[in-house]
Every structure is written in C-alpha cells, then in structure tokens.
Amino acid sequence: MTATYNYTWQSSHTETSAFTVNVRPGEVGWISRAQVMQRITDMWQTHYDDPKWGHYYWFVPDVVTGPAPNGTDGKHSAVVVKSRKMTTEEKKLCTTGSTEDKLFTRS
C-alpha cells in the first residue's frame, strides 16, 4: 500500500514588545522569553474516495502542542531580563579581539 498526504495548516501572529537590560562594564546581559503554549486534543478525520479496510471514514485521536498568542487561557509569555559579571574567559575574549561567535557587543 502507498499513501500520500499533503496538507498545510498555517497561522501567523506578530507581537512586539520592548525591554531594556542595563549592563555595566564587565558584565553580560540578556533577555529571554518563554512562549505561551497550547495543547489541543482532538480527533483527526480522514475521508477516502474508495473504502479502506471496509470504511470510507477513519478517526484518529491526537494531541498537538504549539505556540499560542499572549493571553490564551489567561496566560502570558514569560520575559526574563538578567545580567551577570563576565567570566575571566569572556574578559580575555574582549581584550584579544576574538569575539566572533563568542561575545556580541553593541555601542
């Protein structure tokens, strides 16, 4: 038996927010965001033009987890703004100029 199935289920959502992290000399800083997720439990229904194993319709239970917009079920994305002191190795990278793929700076 050979089966081919193609389907695209697509949605788009854009959200913009601004955060500031104050980073002093000799520190590194970052902003992390944990996306709100939703879990959908449902039944997939397939339809065949000719009966497969005696049926035209087949039902398959499934659980899908994916991103959800802020405010879904009263939940919001978590944002963490942090800074810490540089390690000795990070400080060495700044003085040697070998910062490629290691440390990013912004003026």
PDB file of C-alpha atoms in Angstrom:
ATOM      1  CA  MET A   1       0.000   0.000   0.000  1.00  0.00           C
ATOM      2  CA  THR A   2       1.193   3.507  -0.763  1.00  0.00           C
ATOM      3  CA  ALA A   3      -0.302   6.592   0.818  1.00  0.00           C
ATOM      4  CA  THR A   4       0.452  10.200   0.070  1.00  0.00           C
ATOM      5  CA  TYR A   5      -0.909  13.039   2.118  1.00  0.00           C
ATOM      6  CA  ASN A   6      -0.120  16.728   1.902  1.00  0.00           C
ATOM      7  CA  TYR A   7      -1.716  19.420   3.989  1.00  0.00           C
ATOM      8  CA  THR A   8      -0.548  22.773   5.259  1.00  0.00           C
ATOM      9  CA  TRP A   9      -2.091  24.245   8.360  1.00  0.00           C
ATOM     10  CA  GLN A  10      -0.686  27.672   8.886  1.00  0.00           C
ATOM     11  CA  SER A  11      -1.335  30.663  11.051  1.00  0.00           C
ATOM     12  CA  SER A  12       0.602  33.813  11.725  1.00  0.00           C
ATOM     13  CA  HIS A  13       0.781  36.123  14.698  1.00  0.00           C
ATOM     14  CA  THR A  14       3.123  39.048  15.272  1.00  0.00           C
ATOM     15  CA  GLU A  15       3.728  40.506  18.693  1.00  0.00           C
ATOM     16  CA  THR A  16       6.032  43.369  19.549  1.00  0.00           C
ATOM     17  CA  SER A  17       7.375  44.406  22.922  1.00  0.00           C
ATOM     18  CA  ALA A  18      10.423  46.297  24.135  1.00  0.00           C
ATOM     19  CA  PHE A  19      12.622  45.551  27.122  1.00  0.00           C
ATOM     20  CA  THR A  20      15.805  47.157  28.391  1.00  0.00           C
ATOM     21  CA  VAL A  21      18.643  45.440  30.164  1.00  0.00           C
ATOM     22  CA  ASN A  22      21.198  47.671  31.866  1.00  0.00           C
ATOM     23  CA  VAL A  23      24.640  46.148  31.521  1.00  0.00           C
ATOM     24  CA  ARG A  24      27.587  47.714  33.341  1.00  0.00           C
ATOM     25  CA  PRO A  25      31.192  47.441  32.189  1.00  0.00           C
ATOM     26  CA  GLY A  26      32.492  43.949  32.924  1.00  0.00           C
ATOM     27  CA  GLU A  27      29.034  42.362  32.689  1.00  0.00           C
ATOM     28  CA  VAL A  28      26.988  40.487  30.098  1.00  0.00           C
ATOM     29  CA  GLY A  29      23.231  40.809  29.747  1.00  0.00           C
ATOM     30  CA  TRP A  30      20.406  39.017  28.008  1.00  0.00           C
ATOM     31  CA  ILE A  31      16.650  38.916  27.559  1.00  0.00           C
ATOM     32  CA  SER A  32      14.848  35.546  27.440  1.00  0.00           C
ATOM     33  CA  ARG A  33      11.240  34.885  26.500  1.00  0.00           C
ATOM     34  CA  ALA A  34       9.201  31.730  27.063  1.00  0.00           C
ATOM     35  CA  GLN A  35       6.314  31.484  24.616  1.00  0.00           C
ATOM     36  CA  VAL A  36       2.795  30.655  25.785  1.00  0.00           C
ATOM     37  CA  MET A  37       1.929  27.186  24.501  1.00  0.00           C
ATOM     38  CA  GLN A  38      -1.403  25.498  23.995  1.00  0.00           C
ATOM     39  CA  ARG A  39      -2.311  21.837  23.896  1.00  0.00           C
ATOM     40  CA  ILE A  40      -5.091  20.740  21.581  1.00  0.00           C
ATOM     41  CA  THR A  41      -6.651  17.305  21.958  1.00  0.00           C
ATOM     42  CA  ASP A  42      -8.877  16.367  19.064  1.00  0.00           C
ATOM     43  CA  MET A  43      -9.897  13.683  16.619  1.00  0.00           C
ATOM     44  CA  TRP A  44      -8.475  13.708  13.082  1.00  0.00           C
ATOM     45  CA  GLN A  45     -10.994  12.598  10.486  1.00  0.00           C
ATOM     46  CA  THR A  46      -9.871  11.184   7.154  1.00  0.00           C
ATOM     47  CA  HIS A  47     -12.080  10.591   4.115  1.00  0.00           C
ATOM     48  CA  TYR A  48     -11.320   8.103   1.333  1.00  0.00           C
ATOM     49  CA  ASP A  49     -12.911   8.005  -2.128  1.00  0.00           C
ATOM     50  CA  ASP A  50     -12.841   4.204  -2.000  1.00  0.00           C
ATOM     51  CA  PRO A  51     -13.281   2.184   1.187  1.00  0.00           C
ATOM     52  CA  LYS A  52     -10.090   1.320   3.065  1.00  0.00           C
ATOM     53  CA  TRP A  53     -10.450  -1.793   5.198  1.00  0.00           C
ATOM     54  CA  GLY A  54     -14.213  -1.541   4.757  1.00  0.00           C
ATOM     55  CA  HIS A  55     -14.561   2.153   5.715  1.00  0.00           C
ATOM     56  CA  TYR A  56     -14.718   5.489   3.903  1.00  0.00           C
ATOM     57  CA  TYR A  57     -14.037   7.461   7.109  1.00  0.00           C
ATOM     58  CA  TRP A  58     -11.344   6.883   9.708  1.00  0.00           C
ATOM     59  CA  PHE A  59     -10.931   8.730  13.004  1.00  0.00           C
ATOM     60  CA  VAL A  60      -7.612   9.069  14.818  1.00  0.00           C
ATOM     61  CA  PRO A  61      -7.215  10.732  18.245  1.00  0.00           C
ATOM     62  CA  ASP A  62      -4.222  13.033  18.639  1.00  0.00           C
ATOM     63  CA  VAL A  63      -2.712  15.697  20.893  1.00  0.00           C
ATOM     64  CA  VAL A  64      -0.871  18.649  19.328  1.00  0.00           C
ATOM     65  CA  THR A  65       1.177  21.202  21.278  1.00  0.00           C
ATOM     66  CA  GLY A  66       2.091  24.516  19.669  1.00  0.00           C
ATOM     67  CA  PRO A  67       2.603  28.235  20.280  1.00  0.00           C
ATOM     68  CA  ALA A  68      -0.356  30.382  21.303  1.00  0.00           C
ATOM     69  CA  PRO A  69      -0.937  34.141  21.327  1.00  0.00           C
ATOM     70  CA  ASN A  70      -0.377  36.050  24.568  1.00  0.00           C
ATOM     71  CA  GLY A  71      -3.475  35.996  26.745  1.00  0.00           C
ATOM     72  CA  THR A  72      -4.549  32.486  25.726  1.00  0.00           C
ATOM     73  CA  ASP A  73      -6.338  30.921  28.701  1.00  0.00           C
ATOM     74  CA  GLY A  74      -5.271  33.974  30.740  1.00  0.00           C
ATOM     75  CA  LYS A  75      -1.570  33.135  30.342  1.00  0.00           C
ATOM     76  CA  HIS A  76       1.176  35.424  29.068  1.00  0.00           C
ATOM     77  CA  SER A  77       4.684  34.806  27.790  1.00  0.00           C
ATOM     78  CA  ALA A  78       7.343  34.987  30.485  1.00  0.00           C
ATOM     79  CA  VAL A  79      10.112  37.513  29.927  1.00  0.00           C
ATOM     80  CA  VAL A  80      13.330  37.459  31.966  1.00  0.00           C
ATOM     81  CA  VAL A  81      15.836  40.324  31.877  1.00  0.00           C
ATOM     82  CA  LYS A  82      19.178  39.483  33.505  1.00  0.00           C
ATOM     83  CA  SER A  83      22.803  40.454  33.730  1.00  0.00           C
ATOM     84  CA  ARG A  84      25.851  38.936  35.393  1.00  0.00           C
ATOM     85  CA  LYS A  85      29.574  39.546  35.762  1.00  0.00           C
ATOM     86  CA  MET A  86      31.777  38.395  32.903  1.00  0.00           C
ATOM     87  CA  THR A  87      33.841  35.294  33.395  1.00  0.00           C
ATOM     88  CA  THR A  88      37.630  35.514  33.099  1.00  0.00           C
ATOM     89  CA  GLU A  89      37.409  33.789  29.705  1.00  0.00           C
ATOM     90  CA  GLU A  90      34.836  36.311  28.428  1.00  0.00           C
ATOM     91  CA  LYS A  91      37.030  39.212  29.552  1.00  0.00           C
ATOM     92  CA  LYS A  92      40.005  37.675  27.703  1.00  0.00           C
ATOM     93  CA  LEU A  93      37.925  37.465  24.510  1.00  0.00           C
ATOM     94  CA  CYS A  94      37.253  41.206  24.727  1.00  0.00           C
ATOM     95  CA  THR A  95      40.925  42.097  25.111  1.00  0.00           C
ATOM     96  CA  THR A  96      42.211  39.726  22.400  1.00  0.00           C
ATOM     97  CA  GLY A  97      39.636  40.762  19.833  1.00  0.00           C
ATOM     98  CA  SER A  98      38.497  37.149  19.235  1.00  0.00           C
ATOM     99  CA  THR A  99      34.829  37.807  19.822  1.00  0.00           C
ATOM    100  CA  GLU A 100      33.460  36.103  16.691  1.00  0.00           C
ATOM    101  CA  ASP A 101      30.722  33.601  17.640  1.00  0.00           C
ATOM    102  CA  LYS A 102      31.526  34.137  21.321  1.00  0.00           C
ATOM    103  CA  LEU A 103      30.539  37.567  22.506  1.00  0.00           C
ATOM    104  CA  PHE A 104      28.425  40.289  20.955  1.00  0.00           C
ATOM    105  CA  THR A 105      28.764  43.943  21.858  1.00  0.00           C
ATOM    106  CA  ARG A 106      26.665  46.938  20.918  1.00  0.00           C
ATOM    107  CA  SER A 107      27.691  50.583  21.155  1.00  0.00           C
TER     108      SER A 107
END
